mmCIF file of N, CA and C in Angstrom:
data_model
loop_
_atom_site.group_PDB
_atom_site.id
_atom_site.type_symbol
_atom_site.label_atom_id
_atom_site.label_comp_id
_atom_site.label_asym_id
_atom_site.label_seq_id
_atom_site.Cartn_x
_atom_site.Cartn_y
_atom_site.Cartn_z
ATOM 1 N N MET A 11 -7.581 37.019 51.015
ATOM 2 C CA MET A 11 -7.642 35.972 52.031
ATOM 3 C C MET A 11 -7.859 34.663 51.397
ATOM 4 N N ASN A 12 -7.077 33.636 51.791
ATOM 5 C CA ASN A 12 -7.176 32.357 51.272
ATOM 6 C C ASN A 12 -8.259 31.605 51.968
ATOM 7 N N GLN A 13 -8.677 30.432 51.449
ATOM 8 C CA GLN A 13 -9.662 29.534 52.158
ATOM 9 C C GLN A 13 -9.157 29.255 53.455
ATOM 10 N N ILE A 14 -10.001 29.217 54.552
ATOM 11 C CA ILE A 14 -9.589 28.835 55.898
ATOM 12 C C ILE A 14 -10.353 27.588 56.324
ATOM 13 N N SER A 15 -9.728 26.936 57.280
ATOM 14 C CA SER A 15 -10.341 25.655 57.775
ATOM 15 C C SER A 15 -11.531 26.029 58.767
ATOM 16 N N ASP A 16 -12.364 24.994 59.003
ATOM 17 C CA ASP A 16 -13.483 25.233 59.953
ATOM 18 C C ASP A 16 -12.954 25.606 61.363
ATOM 19 N N GLU A 17 -11.838 25.098 61.736
ATOM 20 C CA GLU A 17 -11.212 25.424 63.086
ATOM 21 C C GLU A 17 -10.765 26.855 63.058
ATOM 22 N N GLU A 18 -10.156 27.340 61.979
ATOM 23 C CA GLU A 18 -9.621 28.676 61.835
ATOM 24 C C GLU A 18 -10.863 29.660 61.908
ATOM 25 N N LEU A 19 -11.969 29.258 61.111
ATOM 26 C CA LEU A 19 -13.195 30.003 61.173
ATOM 27 C C LEU A 19 -13.723 30.140 62.632
ATOM 28 N N TYR A 20 -13.766 29.056 63.309
ATOM 29 C CA TYR A 20 -14.261 29.036 64.682
ATOM 30 C C TYR A 20 -13.414 29.959 65.606
ATOM 31 N N GLN A 21 -12.148 29.898 65.359
ATOM 32 C CA GLN A 21 -11.281 30.770 66.160
ATOM 33 C C GLN A 21 -11.452 32.278 65.773
ATOM 34 N N LEU A 22 -11.702 32.510 64.579
ATOM 35 C CA LEU A 22 -11.937 33.928 64.109
ATOM 36 C C LEU A 22 -13.247 34.413 64.722
ATOM 37 N N VAL A 23 -14.265 33.593 64.733
ATOM 38 C CA VAL A 23 -15.569 34.014 65.261
ATOM 39 C C VAL A 23 -15.409 34.245 66.779
ATOM 40 N N LYS A 24 -14.699 33.315 67.446
ATOM 41 C CA LYS A 24 -14.487 33.450 68.859
ATOM 42 C C LYS A 24 -13.690 34.725 69.203
ATOM 43 N N GLN A 25 -12.672 35.047 68.390
ATOM 44 C CA GLN A 25 -11.879 36.253 68.573
ATOM 45 C C GLN A 25 -12.759 37.494 68.408
ATOM 46 N N LEU A 26 -13.557 37.452 67.318
ATOM 47 C CA LEU A 26 -14.373 38.697 67.116
ATOM 48 C C LEU A 26 -15.414 38.905 68.219
ATOM 49 N N SER A 27 -15.964 37.811 68.658
ATOM 50 C CA SER A 27 -16.960 37.901 69.742
ATOM 51 C C SER A 27 -16.342 38.432 70.993
ATOM 52 N N GLU A 28 -15.212 38.028 71.385
ATOM 53 C CA GLU A 28 -14.530 38.478 72.633
ATOM 54 C C GLU A 28 -14.100 39.983 72.424
ATOM 55 N N THR A 29 -13.515 40.308 71.211
ATOM 56 C CA THR A 29 -13.029 41.658 71.009
ATOM 57 C C THR A 29 -14.188 42.685 70.962
ATOM 58 N N PHE A 30 -15.215 42.404 70.165
ATOM 59 C CA PHE A 30 -16.198 43.436 69.937
ATOM 60 C C PHE A 30 -17.413 43.407 70.877
ATOM 61 N N PHE A 31 -17.738 42.252 71.507
ATOM 62 C CA PHE A 31 -18.800 42.133 72.359
ATOM 63 C C PHE A 31 -18.516 41.698 73.768
ATOM 64 N N ASN A 32 -17.296 41.495 74.034
ATOM 65 C CA ASN A 32 -16.840 40.966 75.466
ATOM 66 C C ASN A 32 -17.671 39.713 75.871
ATOM 67 N N LYS A 33 -17.887 38.819 74.918
ATOM 68 C CA LYS A 33 -18.637 37.582 75.182
ATOM 69 C C LYS A 33 -17.909 36.461 74.636
ATOM 70 N N SER A 34 -17.778 35.388 75.379
ATOM 71 C CA SER A 34 -17.167 34.181 74.735
ATOM 72 C C SER A 34 -18.156 33.492 73.853
ATOM 73 N N PHE A 35 -17.717 32.806 72.869
ATOM 74 C CA PHE A 35 -18.508 32.211 71.880
ATOM 75 C C PHE A 35 -18.508 30.686 72.174
ATOM 76 N N HIS A 36 -19.659 30.036 72.287
ATOM 77 C CA HIS A 36 -19.752 28.599 72.569
ATOM 78 C C HIS A 36 -20.599 27.867 71.614
ATOM 79 N N ASP A 37 -21.176 28.551 70.587
ATOM 80 C CA ASP A 37 -22.007 27.861 69.638
ATOM 81 C C ASP A 37 -21.137 27.251 68.572
ATOM 82 N N LYS A 38 -21.778 26.749 67.486
ATOM 83 C CA LYS A 38 -21.057 26.088 66.437
ATOM 84 C C LYS A 38 -20.941 27.047 65.207
ATOM 85 N N VAL A 39 -19.968 26.919 64.378
ATOM 86 C CA VAL A 39 -19.864 27.670 63.176
ATOM 87 C C VAL A 39 -19.308 26.849 62.155
ATOM 88 N N ARG A 40 -19.784 26.995 60.896
ATOM 89 C CA ARG A 40 -19.310 26.167 59.734
ATOM 90 C C ARG A 40 -19.557 26.947 58.514
ATOM 91 N N PHE A 41 -18.865 26.514 57.415
ATOM 92 C CA PHE A 41 -19.172 27.001 56.106
ATOM 93 C C PHE A 41 -20.294 26.225 55.523
ATOM 94 N N ASN A 42 -21.076 26.996 54.644
ATOM 95 C CA ASN A 42 -22.213 26.352 53.919
ATOM 96 C C ASN A 42 -22.152 26.773 52.492
ATOM 97 N N SER A 43 -21.688 25.998 51.615
ATOM 98 C CA SER A 43 -21.603 26.401 50.200
ATOM 99 C C SER A 43 -22.937 26.511 49.456
ATOM 100 N N ARG A 44 -23.984 26.063 50.161
ATOM 101 C CA ARG A 44 -25.308 26.151 49.535
ATOM 102 C C ARG A 44 -25.932 27.525 49.658
ATOM 103 N N LEU A 45 -25.288 28.352 50.537
ATOM 104 C CA LEU A 45 -25.815 29.705 50.673
ATOM 105 C C LEU A 45 -25.463 30.517 49.419
ATOM 106 N N ARG A 46 -26.438 31.157 48.772
ATOM 107 C CA ARG A 46 -26.192 31.718 47.536
ATOM 108 C C ARG A 46 -26.366 33.294 47.554
ATOM 109 N N THR A 47 -27.429 33.727 48.288
ATOM 110 C CA THR A 47 -27.774 35.151 48.269
ATOM 111 C C THR A 47 -27.436 35.837 49.545
ATOM 112 N N THR A 48 -26.820 35.129 50.464
ATOM 113 C CA THR A 48 -26.555 35.753 51.773
ATOM 114 C C THR A 48 -25.095 35.409 52.240
ATOM 115 N N GLY A 49 -24.563 36.280 52.988
ATOM 116 C CA GLY A 49 -23.155 35.972 53.523
ATOM 117 C C GLY A 49 -23.132 35.079 54.674
ATOM 118 N N GLY A 50 -24.259 35.033 55.396
ATOM 119 C CA GLY A 50 -24.314 34.102 56.592
ATOM 120 C C GLY A 50 -25.634 34.035 57.098
ATOM 121 N N ARG A 51 -25.830 33.135 58.054
ATOM 122 C CA ARG A 51 -27.143 33.081 58.701
ATOM 123 C C ARG A 51 -26.874 32.396 60.099
ATOM 124 N N TYR A 52 -27.730 32.667 61.094
ATOM 125 C CA TYR A 52 -27.720 32.105 62.373
ATOM 126 C C TYR A 52 -29.072 31.208 62.490
ATOM 127 N N ILE A 53 -28.775 29.922 62.942
ATOM 128 C CA ILE A 53 -29.929 29.017 63.072
ATOM 129 C C ILE A 53 -30.117 28.822 64.632
ATOM 130 N N PRO A 54 -31.072 29.486 65.269
ATOM 131 C CA PRO A 54 -31.237 29.366 66.750
ATOM 132 C C PRO A 54 -31.387 28.037 67.281
ATOM 133 N N SER A 55 -32.246 27.280 66.541
ATOM 134 C CA SER A 55 -32.518 25.892 67.015
ATOM 135 C C SER A 55 -31.347 24.999 67.159
ATOM 136 N N LYS A 56 -30.319 25.225 66.226
ATOM 137 C CA LYS A 56 -29.084 24.456 66.277
ATOM 138 C C LYS A 56 -27.920 25.198 66.959
ATOM 139 N N ARG A 57 -28.128 26.446 67.310
ATOM 140 C CA ARG A 57 -27.084 27.306 67.875
ATOM 141 C C ARG A 57 -25.898 27.184 66.953
ATOM 142 N N LEU A 58 -26.188 27.567 65.653
ATOM 143 C CA LEU A 58 -25.237 27.375 64.548
ATOM 144 C C LEU A 58 -25.178 28.632 63.662
ATOM 145 N N ILE A 59 -23.908 29.136 63.472
ATOM 146 C CA ILE A 59 -23.687 30.186 62.420
ATOM 147 C C ILE A 59 -23.163 29.448 61.168
ATOM 148 N N GLU A 60 -23.740 29.839 60.059
ATOM 149 C CA GLU A 60 -23.223 29.327 58.733
ATOM 150 C C GLU A 60 -22.761 30.507 57.978
ATOM 151 N N ILE A 61 -21.568 30.331 57.379
ATOM 152 C CA ILE A 61 -21.004 31.401 56.606
ATOM 153 C C ILE A 61 -20.842 30.868 55.173
ATOM 154 N N ASN A 62 -21.147 31.790 54.234
ATOM 155 C CA ASN A 62 -20.908 31.478 52.732
ATOM 156 C C ASN A 62 -19.489 31.565 52.572
ATOM 157 N N PRO A 63 -18.843 30.469 52.027
ATOM 158 C CA PRO A 63 -17.372 30.407 51.796
ATOM 159 C C PRO A 63 -16.916 31.328 50.721
ATOM 160 N N LYS A 64 -17.797 31.807 49.822
ATOM 161 C CA LYS A 64 -17.294 32.771 48.752
ATOM 162 C C LYS A 64 -16.825 34.125 49.358
ATOM 163 N N TYR A 65 -17.367 34.404 50.528
ATOM 164 C CA TYR A 65 -16.928 35.652 51.162
ATOM 165 C C TYR A 65 -15.483 35.620 51.694
ATOM 166 N N VAL A 66 -14.906 34.412 51.867
ATOM 167 C CA VAL A 66 -13.610 34.241 52.274
ATOM 168 C C VAL A 66 -12.646 34.424 51.051
ATOM 169 N N LEU A 67 -13.088 33.998 49.887
ATOM 170 C CA LEU A 67 -12.346 33.935 48.603
ATOM 171 C C LEU A 67 -12.415 35.218 47.893
ATOM 172 N N GLU A 68 -13.615 35.796 47.755
ATOM 173 C CA GLU A 68 -13.830 36.864 46.777
ATOM 174 C C GLU A 68 -13.914 38.200 47.390
ATOM 175 N N PHE A 69 -14.028 38.452 48.728
ATOM 176 C CA PHE A 69 -14.191 39.740 49.294
ATOM 177 C C PHE A 69 -13.108 40.069 50.347
ATOM 178 N N GLU A 70 -13.110 41.297 50.685
ATOM 179 C CA GLU A 70 -12.119 41.828 51.652
ATOM 180 C C GLU A 70 -12.375 41.227 53.000
ATOM 181 N N LYS A 71 -11.354 41.151 53.816
ATOM 182 C CA LYS A 71 -11.463 40.614 55.164
ATOM 183 C C LYS A 71 -12.469 41.346 55.995
ATOM 184 N N GLU A 72 -12.546 42.686 55.748
ATOM 185 C CA GLU A 72 -13.460 43.526 56.537
ATOM 186 C C GLU A 72 -14.899 43.029 56.317
ATOM 187 N N GLU A 73 -15.270 42.678 54.955
ATOM 188 C CA GLU A 73 -16.545 42.251 54.659
ATOM 189 C C GLU A 73 -16.903 40.899 55.412
ATOM 190 N N LEU A 74 -15.956 39.978 55.427
ATOM 191 C CA LEU A 74 -16.197 38.697 56.202
ATOM 192 C C LEU A 74 -16.393 39.004 57.752
ATOM 193 N N HIS A 75 -15.615 39.816 58.220
ATOM 194 C CA HIS A 75 -15.667 40.259 59.608
ATOM 195 C C HIS A 75 -17.036 40.900 59.892
ATOM 196 N N GLY A 76 -17.559 41.735 59.024
ATOM 197 C CA GLY A 76 -18.818 42.308 59.198
ATOM 198 C C GLY A 76 -19.975 41.299 59.157
ATOM 199 N N ILE A 77 -19.919 40.334 58.393
ATOM 200 C CA ILE A 77 -20.905 39.265 58.301
ATOM 201 C C ILE A 77 -20.897 38.522 59.607
ATOM 202 N N ILE A 78 -19.687 38.162 60.068
ATOM 203 C CA ILE A 78 -19.555 37.363 61.298
ATOM 204 C C ILE A 78 -20.119 38.135 62.477
ATOM 205 N N LYS A 79 -19.777 39.476 62.542
ATOM 206 C CA LYS A 79 -20.252 40.313 63.654
ATOM 207 C C LYS A 79 -21.837 40.400 63.600
ATOM 208 N N HIS A 80 -22.413 40.500 62.417
ATOM 209 C CA HIS A 80 -23.857 40.631 62.274
ATOM 210 C C HIS A 80 -24.471 39.265 62.871
ATOM 211 N N GLU A 81 -23.884 38.115 62.444
ATOM 212 C CA GLU A 81 -24.409 36.814 62.889
ATOM 213 C C GLU A 81 -24.171 36.602 64.366
ATOM 214 N N LEU A 82 -23.227 37.188 64.929
ATOM 215 C CA LEU A 82 -22.938 37.117 66.400
ATOM 216 C C LEU A 82 -24.015 37.920 67.081
ATOM 217 N N ILE A 83 -24.406 39.064 66.576
ATOM 218 C CA ILE A 83 -25.453 39.896 67.167
ATOM 219 C C ILE A 83 -26.752 39.026 67.188
ATOM 220 N N GLN A 84 -26.993 38.332 66.032
ATOM 221 C CA GLN A 84 -28.223 37.509 65.976
ATOM 222 C C GLN A 84 -28.232 36.445 66.995
ATOM 223 N N SER A 85 -27.081 35.898 67.243
ATOM 224 C CA SER A 85 -26.883 34.808 68.158
ATOM 225 C C SER A 85 -27.107 35.212 69.654
ATOM 226 N N MET A 86 -26.932 36.515 69.924
ATOM 227 C CA MET A 86 -26.973 36.999 71.251
ATOM 228 C C MET A 86 -28.406 37.556 71.615
ATOM 229 N N THR A 87 -29.256 37.577 70.716
ATOM 230 C CA THR A 87 -30.667 38.112 70.955
ATOM 231 C C THR A 87 -31.578 36.957 71.355
#
């Protein structure tokens, strides 16, 4: 998987949210290259999902989707 834009990342998160959780996604999502030991995180006070960009470049698509789904679950609690 090649590097994707922030808009493409948002669309991917939105699609996974609707497909797996039947919920529309209205929060923010962005890449954060400062993340070193985690694939992603959810910041409730900012309603923001941050994704480590190395997971787009170095890992399989399923790994990235798993990280996004995990963060989506965090955003729904």
